[in-house]
PDB file of C-alpha atoms in Angstrom:
ATOM      1  CA  UNK A 200       0.026   0.309   0.248  1.00  0.00           C
ATOM      2  CA  UNK A 201       1.244   3.553  -1.116  1.00  0.00           C
ATOM      3  CA  UNK A 202       2.254   5.427   2.157  1.00  0.00           C
ATOM      4  CA  UNK A 203       1.612   9.640   1.722  1.00  0.00           C
ATOM      5  CA  UNK A 204       2.585  12.245   3.662  1.00  0.00           C
ATOM      6  CA  UNK A 205       1.677  15.911   3.428  1.00  0.00           C
ATOM      7  CA  UNK A 206       3.348  18.675   4.621  1.00  0.00           C
ATOM      8  CA  UNK A 207       2.152  21.852   6.877  1.00  0.00           C
ATOM      9  CA  UNK A 208       3.946  25.457   6.970  1.00  0.00           C
ATOM     10  CA  UNK A 209       3.999  29.007   6.839  1.00  0.00           C
ATOM     11  CA  UNK A 210       3.313  31.465   4.348  1.00  0.00           C
ATOM     12  CA  UNK A 211       6.735  34.100   3.653  1.00  0.00           C
ATOM     13  CA  UNK A 212       5.621  36.963   5.732  1.00  0.00           C
ATOM     14  CA  UNK A 213       4.855  34.319   9.217  1.00  0.00           C
ATOM     15  CA  UNK A 214       8.685  32.823   8.893  1.00  0.00           C
ATOM     16  CA  UNK A 215      11.243  34.820  11.947  1.00  0.00           C
ATOM     17  CA  UNK A 216      13.862  35.575   9.101  1.00  0.00           C
ATOM     18  CA  UNK A 217      13.978  36.724   5.765  1.00  0.00           C
ATOM     19  CA  UNK A 218      11.992  34.483   2.955  1.00  0.00           C
ATOM     20  CA  UNK A 219      13.740  33.830   0.327  1.00  0.00           C
ATOM     21  CA  UNK A 220      16.863  34.418  -1.515  1.00  0.00           C
ATOM     22  CA  UNK A 221      20.394  33.659  -0.871  1.00  0.00           C
ATOM     23  CA  UNK A 222      20.288  34.313   2.854  1.00  0.00           C
ATOM     24  CA  UNK A 223      21.568  32.238   5.274  1.00  0.00           C
ATOM     25  CA  UNK A 224      18.799  30.946   7.246  1.00  0.00           C
ATOM     26  CA  UNK A 225      16.437  30.548   4.069  1.00  0.00           C
ATOM     27  CA  UNK A 226      18.871  28.199   2.888  1.00  0.00           C
ATOM     28  CA  UNK A 227      19.351  26.068   6.144  1.00  0.00           C
ATOM     29  CA  UNK A 228      15.861  26.028   5.984  1.00  0.00           C
ATOM     30  CA  UNK A 229      15.378  24.453   2.585  1.00  0.00           C
ATOM     31  CA  UNK A 230      18.268  21.440   3.463  1.00  0.00           C
ATOM     32  CA  UNK A 231      16.201  21.165   6.562  1.00  0.00           C
ATOM     33  CA  UNK A 232      12.826  20.434   4.624  1.00  0.00           C
ATOM     34  CA  UNK A 233      14.770  18.390   2.018  1.00  0.00           C
ATOM     35  CA  UNK A 234      16.124  15.887   5.083  1.00  0.00           C
ATOM     36  CA  UNK A 235      12.662  15.922   6.561  1.00  0.00           C
ATOM     37  CA  UNK A 236      11.096  14.591   3.233  1.00  0.00           C
ATOM     38  CA  UNK A 237      14.302  12.416   2.640  1.00  0.00           C
ATOM     39  CA  UNK A 238      13.240  11.074   6.437  1.00  0.00           C
ATOM     40  CA  UNK A 239       9.770  10.736   5.423  1.00  0.00           C
ATOM     41  CA  UNK A 240      10.762   8.296   2.155  1.00  0.00           C
ATOM     42  CA  UNK A 241      13.880   6.481   3.878  1.00  0.00           C
ATOM     43  CA  UNK A 242      12.249   5.977   7.454  1.00  0.00           C
ATOM     44  CA  UNK A 243       8.658   6.161   6.809  1.00  0.00           C
ATOM     45  CA  UNK A 244       8.392   4.343   3.137  1.00  0.00           C
ATOM     46  CA  UNK A 245       6.687   7.247   1.744  1.00  0.00           C
ATOM     47  CA  UNK A 246       6.309   7.582  -1.934  1.00  0.00           C
ATOM     48  CA  UNK A 247       3.721  10.004  -2.391  1.00  0.00           C
ATOM     49  CA  UNK A 248       3.358  13.258  -1.215  1.00  0.00           C
ATOM     50  CA  UNK A 249       0.530  15.894  -0.801  1.00  0.00           C
ATOM     51  CA  UNK A 250       1.059  19.758  -1.296  1.00  0.00           C
ATOM     52  CA  UNK A 251      -1.753  22.483  -0.476  1.00  0.00           C
ATOM     53  CA  UNK A 252       0.050  24.912  -2.990  1.00  0.00           C
ATOM     54  CA  UNK A 253       0.342  27.847  -1.189  1.00  0.00           C
ATOM     55  CA  UNK A 254       2.828  30.742  -0.958  1.00  0.00           C
ATOM     56  CA  UNK A 255       5.908  29.556   1.213  1.00  0.00           C
ATOM     57  CA  UNK A 256       6.520  26.500   2.548  1.00  0.00           C
ATOM     58  CA  UNK A 257       4.069  24.434   0.213  1.00  0.00           C
ATOM     59  CA  UNK A 258       5.372  25.650  -2.600  1.00  0.00           C
ATOM     60  CA  UNK A 259       9.249  24.892  -1.306  1.00  0.00           C
ATOM     61  CA  UNK A 260       7.695  20.872  -0.361  1.00  0.00           C
ATOM     62  CA  UNK A 261       6.502  20.451  -3.744  1.00  0.00           C
ATOM     63  CA  UNK A 262       9.661  21.785  -5.540  1.00  0.00           C
ATOM     64  CA  UNK A 263      11.920  19.602  -3.601  1.00  0.00           C
ATOM     65  CA  UNK A 264       9.627  16.523  -3.853  1.00  0.00           C
ATOM     66  CA  UNK A 265       9.825  17.406  -7.686  1.00  0.00           C
ATOM     67  CA  UNK A 266      14.058  17.363  -7.823  1.00  0.00           C
ATOM     68  CA  UNK A 267      13.857  14.449  -5.483  1.00  0.00           C
ATOM     69  CA  UNK A 268      11.986  12.449  -8.419  1.00  0.00           C
ATOM     70  CA  UNK A 269      15.187  12.395 -10.062  1.00  0.00           C
ATOM     71  CA  UNK A 270      16.716   9.972  -6.780  1.00  0.00           C
ATOM     72  CA  UNK A 271      13.568   8.338  -5.938  1.00  0.00           C
ATOM     73  CA  UNK A 272      10.217   7.206  -7.332  1.00  0.00           C
ATOM     74  CA  UNK A 273       7.860   9.624  -6.005  1.00  0.00           C
ATOM     75  CA  UNK A 274       4.196  11.320  -6.719  1.00  0.00           C
ATOM     76  CA  UNK A 275       3.201  14.453  -6.059  1.00  0.00           C
ATOM     77  CA  UNK A 276      -0.360  15.204  -5.524  1.00  0.00           C
ATOM     78  CA  UNK A 277      -0.892  19.197  -5.413  1.00  0.00           C
ATOM     79  CA  UNK A 278      -4.430  19.541  -3.298  1.00  0.00           C
ATOM     80  CA  UNK A 279      -5.975  22.890  -4.415  1.00  0.00           C
ATOM     81  CA  UNK A 280      -8.029  24.830  -1.759  1.00  0.00           C
ATOM     82  CA  UNK A 281     -10.203  26.603  -4.552  1.00  0.00           C
ATOM     83  CA  UNK A 282      -9.921  27.253  -8.092  1.00  0.00           C
ATOM     84  CA  UNK A 283      -8.825  31.084  -7.994  1.00  0.00           C
ATOM     85  CA  UNK A 284      -6.137  30.484  -4.832  1.00  0.00           C
ATOM     86  CA  UNK A 285      -3.656  32.446  -7.206  1.00  0.00           C
ATOM     87  CA  UNK A 286      -5.877  35.520  -7.246  1.00  0.00           C
ATOM     88  CA  UNK A 287      -3.943  38.019  -5.025  1.00  0.00           C
ATOM     89  CA  UNK A 288      -0.283  36.453  -6.091  1.00  0.00           C
ATOM     90  CA  UNK A 289       2.544  38.131  -7.974  1.00  0.00           C
ATOM     91  CA  UNK A 290       3.104  37.084 -11.078  1.00  0.00           C
ATOM     92  CA  UNK A 291       6.380  35.240 -10.328  1.00  0.00           C
ATOM     93  CA  UNK A 292       4.769  33.185  -8.066  1.00  0.00           C
ATOM     94  CA  UNK A 293       1.921  32.493 -10.075  1.00  0.00           C
ATOM     95  CA  UNK A 294       4.327  31.159 -12.743  1.00  0.00           C
ATOM     96  CA  UNK A 295       6.236  29.134 -10.092  1.00  0.00           C
ATOM     97  CA  UNK A 296       2.945  27.671  -9.124  1.00  0.00           C
ATOM     98  CA  UNK A 297       2.028  26.658 -12.675  1.00  0.00           C
ATOM     99  CA  UNK A 298       5.671  25.029 -13.122  1.00  0.00           C
ATOM    100  CA  UNK A 299       4.761  22.412 -10.079  1.00  0.00           C
ATOM    101  CA  UNK A 300       1.252  21.880 -11.329  1.00  0.00           C
ATOM    102  CA  UNK A 301       2.554  20.694 -15.006  1.00  0.00           C
ATOM    103  CA  UNK A 302       4.861  18.662 -13.009  1.00  0.00           C
ATOM    104  CA  UNK A 303       2.491  16.987 -10.608  1.00  0.00           C
ATOM    105  CA  UNK A 304       1.107  13.313 -10.676  1.00  0.00           C
ATOM    106  CA  UNK A 305      -2.279  14.157  -9.781  1.00  0.00           C
ATOM    107  CA  UNK A 306      -4.592  18.001  -8.951  1.00  0.00           C
ATOM    108  CA  UNK A 307      -7.546  17.553  -6.209  1.00  0.00           C
ATOM    109  CA  UNK A 308      -9.469  20.583  -6.147  1.00  0.00           C
ATOM    110  CA  UNK A 309     -10.855  20.240  -2.680  1.00  0.00           C
ATOM    111  CA  UNK A 310     -13.602  23.329  -2.893  1.00  0.00           C
ATOM    112  CA  UNK A 311     -15.558  24.230  -5.947  1.00  0.00           C
ATOM    113  CA  UNK A 312     -15.527  27.979  -5.129  1.00  0.00           C
ATOM    114  CA  UNK A 313     -13.398  30.017  -2.485  1.00  0.00           C
ATOM    115  CA  UNK A 314     -15.212  30.007   0.962  1.00  0.00           C
ATOM    116  CA  UNK A 315     -13.623  31.307   4.380  1.00  0.00           C
ATOM    117  CA  UNK A 316     -13.557  27.681   5.422  1.00  0.00           C
ATOM    118  CA  UNK A 317     -11.375  26.614   2.187  1.00  0.00           C
ATOM    119  CA  UNK A 318      -8.134  26.399   3.301  1.00  0.00           C
ATOM    120  CA  UNK A 319      -8.869  24.547   6.608  1.00  0.00           C
ATOM    121  CA  UNK A 320     -10.977  21.814   4.437  1.00  0.00           C
ATOM    122  CA  UNK A 321      -7.521  21.580   2.240  1.00  0.00           C
ATOM    123  CA  UNK A 322      -5.742  20.799   5.190  1.00  0.00           C
ATOM    124  CA  UNK A 323      -8.266  18.541   6.893  1.00  0.00           C
ATOM    125  CA  UNK A 324      -7.977  16.345   3.331  1.00  0.00           C
ATOM    126  CA  UNK A 325      -4.452  16.310   3.430  1.00  0.00           C
ATOM    127  CA  UNK A 326      -3.989  14.938   6.783  1.00  0.00           C
ATOM    128  CA  UNK A 327      -6.900  12.528   6.438  1.00  0.00           C
ATOM    129  CA  UNK A 328      -5.049  11.056   3.523  1.00  0.00           C
ATOM    130  CA  UNK A 329      -1.499  11.274   5.070  1.00  0.00           C
ATOM    131  CA  UNK A 330       0.163   8.155   6.816  1.00  0.00           C
ATOM    132  CA  UNK A 331       2.734  11.366   7.603  1.00  0.00           C
ATOM    133  CA  UNK A 332       2.827  14.896   8.438  1.00  0.00           C
ATOM    134  CA  UNK A 333       6.072  17.141   8.044  1.00  0.00           C
ATOM    135  CA  UNK A 334       5.385  20.744   9.906  1.00  0.00           C
ATOM    136  CA  UNK A 335       7.257  23.848   9.482  1.00  0.00           C
ATOM    137  CA  UNK A 336       6.312  25.444  12.221  1.00  0.00           C
ATOM    138  CA  UNK A 337       7.398  29.131  13.942  1.00  0.00           C
ATOM    139  CA  UNK A 338       6.238  28.377  17.515  1.00  0.00           C
ATOM    140  CA  UNK A 339       3.231  30.692  17.217  1.00  0.00           C
ATOM    141  CA  UNK A 340       0.169  28.783  18.889  1.00  0.00           C
ATOM    142  CA  UNK A 341      -2.448  30.165  16.394  1.00  0.00           C
ATOM    143  CA  UNK A 342      -3.312  29.965  12.323  1.00  0.00           C
ATOM    144  CA  UNK A 343      -3.319  27.157  10.284  1.00  0.00           C
ATOM    145  CA  UNK A 344      -0.037  25.441  10.605  1.00  0.00           C
ATOM    146  CA  UNK A 345      -1.342  25.235  14.078  1.00  0.00           C
ATOM    147  CA  UNK A 346      -4.525  23.884  13.642  1.00  0.00           C
ATOM    148  CA  UNK A 347      -3.352  21.234  11.161  1.00  0.00           C
ATOM    149  CA  UNK A 348      -0.600  20.118  13.785  1.00  0.00           C
ATOM    150  CA  UNK A 349      -3.500  19.694  16.309  1.00  0.00           C
ATOM    151  CA  UNK A 350      -5.520  17.848  13.668  1.00  0.00           C
ATOM    152  CA  UNK A 351      -2.937  15.607  12.656  1.00  0.00           C
ATOM    153  CA  UNK A 352      -2.181  15.029  16.426  1.00  0.00           C
ATOM    154  CA  UNK A 353      -6.557  14.475  16.830  1.00  0.00           C
ATOM    155  CA  UNK A 354      -6.307  12.048  14.180  1.00  0.00           C
ATOM    156  CA  UNK A 355      -2.969  10.146  15.332  1.00  0.00           C
ATOM    157  CA  UNK A 356      -0.938  10.745  12.520  1.00  0.00           C
ATOM    158  CA  UNK A 357       2.922  11.253  13.262  1.00  0.00           C
ATOM    159  CA  UNK A 358       4.725  14.284  12.766  1.00  0.00           C
ATOM    160  CA  UNK A 359       8.201  15.644  12.363  1.00  0.00           C
ATOM    161  CA  UNK A 360       8.503  18.771  12.919  1.00  0.00           C
ATOM    162  CA  UNK A 361      10.717  21.643  11.579  1.00  0.00           C
ATOM    163  CA  UNK A 362      11.223  24.526  13.942  1.00  0.00           C
ATOM    164  CA  UNK A 363      11.771  27.407  12.437  1.00  0.00           C
ATOM    165  CA  UNK A 364      12.093  29.714  15.536  1.00  0.00           C
ATOM    166  CA  UNK A 365      14.202  27.295  17.617  1.00  0.00           C
ATOM    167  CA  UNK A 366      16.012  25.789  14.744  1.00  0.00           C
ATOM    168  CA  UNK A 367      15.507  22.373  16.743  1.00  0.00           C
ATOM    169  CA  UNK A 368      14.643  19.892  13.927  1.00  0.00           C
ATOM    170  CA  UNK A 369      14.606  17.001  15.682  1.00  0.00           C
ATOM    171  CA  UNK A 370      11.022  17.219  17.398  1.00  0.00           C
ATOM    172  CA  UNK A 371       8.800  14.809  16.927  1.00  0.00           C
ATOM    173  CA  UNK A 372       4.958  15.098  17.936  1.00  0.00           C
TER     174      UNK A 372
END
């Protein structure tokens, strides 16, 4: 049976350091995220990954999974919360999003239209389909990432934490 892993994490503005570019903290975060994905593959037997395709962690996660397909036999599912998810995004992020969608194995549209709950519905969908969740967490106990961590705990889905605040990447819930 195919094992699945989803990821939850923050938008760029919720990072405790500058998101993007060549800065050391951002590059370290990307390496740590790749390490968590590799652990999902080698330690948990995951072969399918689910990205929620939001700005920040979700897109980083999807790009790393696509990169690792060169070495591992992996599938990527993109769980889209609503058709117009990118409506307020800048053109570079929309282009990045579309590049990922062209390379994905499957796309799941979770809600037919935008609603105030569609992002949380997408997060629940991903956890419900997953055997493991990777959480990139800034330590603030509110918002979508915190909600998704709590939901995964209630569903008894194992969580690998990449803690942005304390740089303690070995946490496991």
